[in-house]
XYZ file of C-alpha atoms in Angstrom:
414
model
C -21.613 41.315 -55.655
C -21.996 44.903 -53.951
C -19.416 46.112 -51.828
C -21.548 45.982 -48.728
C -22.484 42.390 -49.059
C -18.614 41.194 -49.755
C -18.262 42.808 -46.104
C -21.167 40.894 -44.316
C -19.368 37.884 -42.508
C -21.328 35.360 -40.323
C -21.212 35.791 -36.429
C -18.191 34.367 -34.591
C -19.190 31.160 -32.606
C -19.459 31.240 -29.014
C -16.760 28.960 -27.733
C -16.766 29.679 -23.912
C -19.353 30.884 -21.603
C -19.334 32.336 -18.043
C -22.062 30.485 -15.690
C -22.762 32.489 -12.368
C -25.424 33.956 -10.456
C -24.345 37.519 -11.598
C -21.140 38.169 -13.864
C -20.763 41.779 -12.812
C -19.893 40.514 -9.546
C -16.529 39.485 -11.348
C -15.261 42.089 -13.392
C -12.037 40.723 -13.806
C -12.790 37.300 -15.139
C -14.886 39.619 -17.530
C -11.664 41.320 -18.655
C -9.759 38.272 -18.979
C -12.369 36.496 -20.989
C -12.312 39.397 -23.627
C -8.746 39.117 -23.732
C -8.485 35.603 -24.458
C -11.632 35.319 -26.482
C -12.640 38.464 -28.092
C -16.170 38.089 -28.929
C -16.214 34.513 -29.044
C -17.743 34.180 -25.496
C -21.277 34.782 -23.485
C -22.656 34.661 -20.208
C -25.336 32.709 -18.646
C -27.576 32.855 -15.481
C -27.101 29.389 -13.601
C -30.994 28.715 -13.855
C -30.543 29.068 -17.986
C -27.365 27.227 -18.197
C -28.411 23.881 -18.659
C -31.235 24.797 -21.023
C -28.760 26.809 -23.291
C -26.664 23.427 -23.382
C -29.426 22.018 -25.637
C -29.440 24.619 -28.306
C -27.463 24.660 -31.686
C -25.426 27.610 -30.342
C -23.761 25.526 -27.521
C -22.233 22.979 -30.367
C -19.233 24.841 -30.240
C -18.858 25.203 -26.696
C -14.991 24.325 -25.821
C -15.764 25.454 -22.021
C -17.568 27.203 -19.344
C -16.065 29.405 -16.529
C -18.446 28.551 -13.403
C -18.093 31.639 -11.488
C -19.006 31.289 -7.616
C -18.607 33.098 -4.414
C -19.650 32.373 -0.729
C -23.288 32.958 -1.263
C -23.506 29.941 -4.089
C -22.686 27.576 -1.332
C -26.150 27.789 -0.014
C -27.413 26.002 -3.502
C -24.305 23.701 -4.737
C -26.914 21.397 -6.243
C -27.619 23.766 -8.823
C -24.226 24.471 -9.761
C -23.300 20.586 -9.588
C -26.408 20.145 -12.148
C -24.907 22.464 -14.668
C -21.231 21.049 -14.105
C -22.929 17.503 -14.866
C -24.753 18.889 -18.022
C -21.965 20.372 -19.295
C -19.589 17.184 -18.999
C -22.042 15.148 -20.236
C -21.743 17.064 -23.662
C -17.817 16.984 -23.364
C -17.719 20.938 -22.632
C -15.376 21.067 -20.209
C -15.431 23.286 -16.729
C -13.168 25.579 -15.052
C -14.291 26.691 -11.685
C -13.528 30.444 -10.402
C -14.015 30.537 -6.747
C -13.617 33.761 -4.201
C -14.239 32.858 -0.726
C -15.589 29.358 -1.398
C -14.798 26.842 1.102
C -12.144 23.956 0.344
C -14.768 21.159 1.030
C -17.154 22.780 -1.297
C -14.080 23.191 -4.164
C -13.553 19.406 -3.235
C -17.130 18.349 -4.179
C -16.823 20.344 -7.384
C -13.672 19.208 -8.505
C -14.588 15.416 -7.727
C -17.696 15.970 -10.419
C -15.066 16.349 -12.761
C -14.262 20.025 -13.246
C -10.814 20.386 -15.345
C -9.386 23.373 -13.604
C -9.991 25.816 -10.135
C -8.596 29.281 -10.269
C -8.991 31.562 -7.361
C -10.735 35.086 -7.676
C -9.645 37.991 -7.739
C -7.644 36.146 -10.651
C -3.886 36.269 -10.431
C -2.363 37.730 -13.552
C -2.304 35.285 -16.387
C -3.979 32.747 -13.999
C -7.022 32.283 -16.719
C -4.705 31.824 -19.600
C -2.563 29.506 -17.590
C -5.541 27.153 -16.867
C -6.858 27.394 -20.260
C -3.884 26.470 -21.674
C -3.189 23.535 -19.337
C -6.818 22.489 -20.216
C -5.938 22.345 -23.696
C -2.840 20.317 -23.475
C -4.709 17.552 -21.543
C -6.617 16.918 -24.819
C -3.597 16.853 -27.283
C -3.003 12.920 -27.087
C 0.431 11.826 -26.594
C 2.180 10.025 -29.420
C 2.388 6.668 -30.030
C 4.877 4.565 -27.641
C 5.103 7.453 -25.662
C 3.978 7.876 -21.818
C 1.793 10.912 -21.164
C 3.620 14.117 -20.128
C 2.476 13.745 -16.446
C 4.419 10.378 -16.199
C 7.417 11.837 -17.465
C 7.357 14.838 -15.222
C 8.056 12.134 -11.991
C 11.863 11.759 -12.901
C 12.918 15.729 -13.484
C 15.532 15.401 -10.730
C 18.682 13.411 -10.754
C 18.784 12.491 -6.741
C 17.506 9.395 -5.024
C 16.357 10.457 -1.451
C 16.225 8.468 1.637
C 12.655 8.525 2.750
C 11.566 9.182 6.521
C 7.939 9.166 7.547
C 6.624 10.082 11.101
C 3.246 8.785 12.424
C 1.954 9.456 15.967
C 0.112 6.838 17.728
C -1.829 9.160 19.871
C -1.956 13.121 20.050
C 1.051 14.855 21.895
C 3.366 12.289 21.070
C 6.074 14.471 19.406
C 5.759 13.220 15.655
C 5.911 16.805 14.409
C 8.268 17.850 16.591
C 10.581 14.777 15.621
C 9.846 15.566 12.046
C 10.830 19.278 11.900
C 13.661 18.977 14.068
C 15.016 15.454 12.578
C 14.696 17.952 9.016
C 16.870 20.727 10.343
C 19.254 18.120 11.677
C 19.922 16.965 8.729
C 20.558 19.960 6.669
C 23.327 20.845 9.123
C 25.471 17.958 8.429
C 29.024 18.442 7.598
C 30.336 17.971 4.353
C 31.432 19.534 0.823
C 27.727 19.482 0.245
C 25.342 19.703 2.768
C 22.199 17.396 2.384
C 19.205 18.950 0.863
C 15.874 18.065 2.637
C 12.133 18.229 1.883
C 9.376 18.327 4.793
C 6.358 17.367 3.491
C 3.469 18.014 5.809
C 0.523 15.918 5.180
C -1.609 16.489 7.976
C -4.267 18.351 6.041
C -6.035 19.225 8.950
C -4.146 19.949 11.490
C -0.784 20.117 10.345
C 1.534 22.223 12.224
C 4.993 22.392 10.457
C 4.312 25.659 9.319
C 3.768 27.024 13.004
C 6.969 25.312 14.275
C 9.125 26.804 11.547
C 7.076 30.315 11.370
C 6.227 29.796 7.901
C 2.895 31.290 5.843
C 0.326 28.740 5.005
C -0.374 29.510 1.347
C -3.376 28.733 -1.615
C -0.545 27.486 -3.630
C -0.382 24.242 -1.680
C -4.356 23.706 -1.879
C -3.892 24.134 -6.048
C -1.075 21.615 -5.981
C -2.972 18.915 -4.068
C -6.125 19.880 -6.394
C -4.172 18.610 -9.651
C -1.337 16.836 -9.002
C -1.489 15.421 -12.728
C -0.202 18.641 -14.002
C 2.650 19.096 -11.516
C 5.929 19.613 -12.952
C 9.332 20.383 -11.352
C 8.921 24.092 -11.547
C 5.187 23.907 -9.995
C 6.273 21.610 -7.023
C 9.293 23.670 -6.150
C 6.974 26.868 -6.229
C 4.897 25.282 -3.760
C 7.749 24.986 -1.310
C 8.818 27.167 1.169
C 12.263 27.586 2.058
C 13.932 27.497 5.507
C 17.473 28.318 5.765
C 19.657 27.577 2.840
C 18.598 23.598 2.373
C 15.617 23.046 3.754
C 12.351 23.159 1.726
C 8.729 22.852 3.376
C 5.458 22.181 1.910
C 3.215 23.074 4.432
C -0.222 22.217 5.413
C -2.722 24.010 3.161
C -4.242 27.445 5.437
C -7.990 25.859 5.462
C -8.995 22.502 7.119
C -9.322 19.965 4.067
C -11.011 16.425 4.135
C -8.036 13.549 4.286
C -9.806 11.992 1.248
C -9.236 14.746 -0.864
C -6.157 13.487 -1.952
C -5.694 10.069 -3.583
C -3.014 7.716 -3.011
C -1.940 8.426 -6.829
C -1.583 12.278 -5.537
C 0.426 11.113 -3.082
C 2.645 8.981 -4.882
C 3.344 11.831 -7.531
C 4.085 14.435 -4.721
C 6.396 11.810 -2.946
C 8.034 10.904 -6.208
C 8.962 14.412 -7.147
C 10.224 14.933 -3.886
C 12.484 11.979 -3.867
C 13.977 12.840 -7.131
C 14.821 16.500 -5.868
C 16.336 16.213 -2.884
C 18.538 13.846 -0.913
C 16.325 13.186 2.091
C 12.685 13.800 2.519
C 10.478 13.952 6.065
C 7.012 13.317 5.645
C 4.896 14.365 8.654
C 1.585 12.071 8.702
C -1.838 12.769 10.384
C -2.533 10.949 13.717
C -5.072 8.529 11.629
C -5.072 5.771 8.679
C -5.924 7.034 5.539
C -6.522 5.184 2.104
C -3.149 6.647 1.175
C -1.038 5.760 4.331
C -0.237 2.522 2.454
C 1.331 4.378 -0.406
C 3.765 6.244 2.216
C 4.521 3.208 4.186
C 5.428 1.533 0.668
C 7.883 4.668 -0.388
C 9.184 5.211 3.057
C 12.722 3.651 3.802
C 11.858 4.058 7.359
C 8.243 4.572 8.975
C 8.947 5.971 12.575
C 5.940 5.595 15.008
C 6.167 7.821 18.286
C 4.481 6.621 21.170
C 4.079 7.535 25.056
C 4.307 5.385 28.017
C 0.498 5.163 28.307
C -2.269 3.060 27.857
C -3.712 4.790 24.860
C -0.573 4.697 23.118
C -0.089 0.770 23.429
C -3.604 -0.044 22.613
C -3.280 2.345 19.341
C 0.256 0.851 18.354
C -1.483 -2.913 18.889
C -4.420 -1.663 16.580
C -2.019 -0.238 13.842
C 0.159 -3.443 14.006
C -2.880 -5.627 13.612
C -4.116 -3.661 10.844
C -1.098 -3.661 8.828
C -0.791 -7.443 9.071
C -4.077 -7.935 8.040
C -3.439 -6.233 4.720
C 0.155 -8.163 4.246
C 1.657 -4.507 4.672
C 5.312 -4.278 5.581
C 5.290 -3.978 9.282
C 8.944 -4.632 9.224
C 9.463 -0.921 8.223
C 8.294 0.408 11.339
C 10.544 2.024 13.865
C 9.046 2.647 17.301
C 9.862 6.028 19.042
C 9.030 6.570 22.742
C 8.382 10.224 23.478
C 9.452 11.182 26.968
C 11.196 8.144 27.980
C 12.076 7.839 31.547
C 15.366 9.095 32.749
C 18.475 6.846 32.951
C 18.186 6.554 36.668
C 14.372 5.836 36.522
C 14.600 2.153 36.900
C 10.776 1.788 38.086
C 9.942 3.854 34.335
C 12.674 1.787 32.502
C 11.026 -1.512 33.871
C 7.731 -0.162 32.415
C 9.095 0.672 28.731
C 10.429 -3.147 29.212
C 7.011 -4.413 30.077
C 5.270 -2.221 27.076
C 7.705 -3.751 23.979
C 7.317 -7.204 25.577
C 3.565 -6.754 25.640
C 3.212 -5.213 21.855
C 6.021 -7.525 20.875
C 8.119 -4.660 19.493
C 11.472 -3.310 19.824
C 11.710 0.306 20.944
C 14.823 1.454 19.134
C 14.614 4.896 20.014
C 13.967 6.784 23.375
C 13.277 10.657 22.946
C 14.042 12.283 26.522
C 11.467 15.248 27.558
C 12.770 18.392 27.008
C 10.675 20.491 29.062
C 9.235 23.758 28.317
C 11.832 24.693 25.772
C 10.434 22.183 23.204
C 6.792 23.981 23.497
C 8.592 27.341 23.247
C 10.293 26.532 20.450
C 7.331 25.762 18.557
C 5.633 28.756 19.612
C 8.441 30.932 18.638
C 8.576 29.108 15.011
C 12.193 28.123 15.652
C 13.710 24.557 15.564
C 15.551 23.522 18.920
C 19.195 23.789 17.426
C 18.479 27.159 16.975
C 16.726 28.188 20.268
C 17.841 25.799 22.671
C 20.634 23.771 21.308
C 21.824 22.050 24.485
C 18.299 20.664 24.951
C 18.446 17.210 25.819
C 15.993 16.029 22.978
C 18.037 18.420 20.377
C 21.130 16.417 21.032
C 19.235 12.891 20.877
C 17.391 14.153 17.547
C 21.221 15.590 16.316
C 22.517 12.045 17.414
C 19.755 10.262 14.985
C 20.316 12.443 12.222
C 23.869 12.103 12.284
C 23.742 8.316 12.443
C 20.853 8.284 9.479
C 23.363 10.641 7.280
C 26.587 8.449 8.415
C 24.617 5.206 7.031
C 23.558 6.675 4.029
C 26.922 8.072 2.994
C 28.311 4.621 3.800
C 25.644 2.839 1.342
C 26.692 5.245 -1.012
C 30.183 4.727 -0.681
C 29.658 1.213 -0.842
C 27.865 1.508 -4.439
């Protein structure tokens, strides 16, 4: 055999492809693909991808990197066709997206795309996505739960969970959630409680505004793939406020409420529960498919309403809906926002008639804090910091203290 013949080798099989309108628009992706795969990858135009999947050269394909930008949203059907064709042939899909709307990304991920990576690519992001994708294919040992289940209990705490849901807009649910979370961190003791505030208002959540925190894309990435969430990923998605409050803000873009499933919410709440002393959940002002998940997990489910007909009607409808599904209505605790003053006998009489007509007990009366409340929200600070003597702040402080004292007493009894 000649020396020249001995040096000849078969070409390296193609194990991955980029699929795009023009791959030259994604130069960082080209560099990362070369770094990860060497010469074992190729590029396909969107219109040629499905035909290539039928060729013998495609038998070794492990995944495709579907690279999109805002111009591709005009014809998402072609992109969806490529993703479906790839999945039918057991070819995995990583979506690389630049300035693509969350709704469009949600549609593509629902089709079965394994991973989403924003473009421009962060350092190591493609490598990490490929690694996670491959780890999903590794079957767990016999008689052992998959890793994503094991990651639920990475902490050693057992948090008390409070949810807050408004019966109408402007009834003070977010104000209560934010200030209750902050007041709990201020409880005196050898070790101040660690509190997690979860903003599940995927469209209009405003805890970030009330605490002057940045909304980050990492929240969207967490919500998109909770199965791969572990303690480290979860904690990186939280933003600290002070020493003991950590906040999962709403994502920067408005998202459909059905983007997350009950399983997604359950994983997030469980992760928070095992890593904090208290978990406060700010709910959207509508019932969604995962409302039941939060209701079942919560120790107390605060419902905020005002002394008006819209709140009364919505509260009645919610109670009726929960009872129809045989859900634990007894967890609801009714909070009257802008409650009448002690000397307002007419107002107190109206509160009594409201409670009797709904057959409920209004257990918490929150006074009207006036302009200081809206100003605190605009300035991004809790009332304890911006208006410590405000009557609303004092009432929330009392609530936090009573909750903490009760929790401490229960812990001591055990």
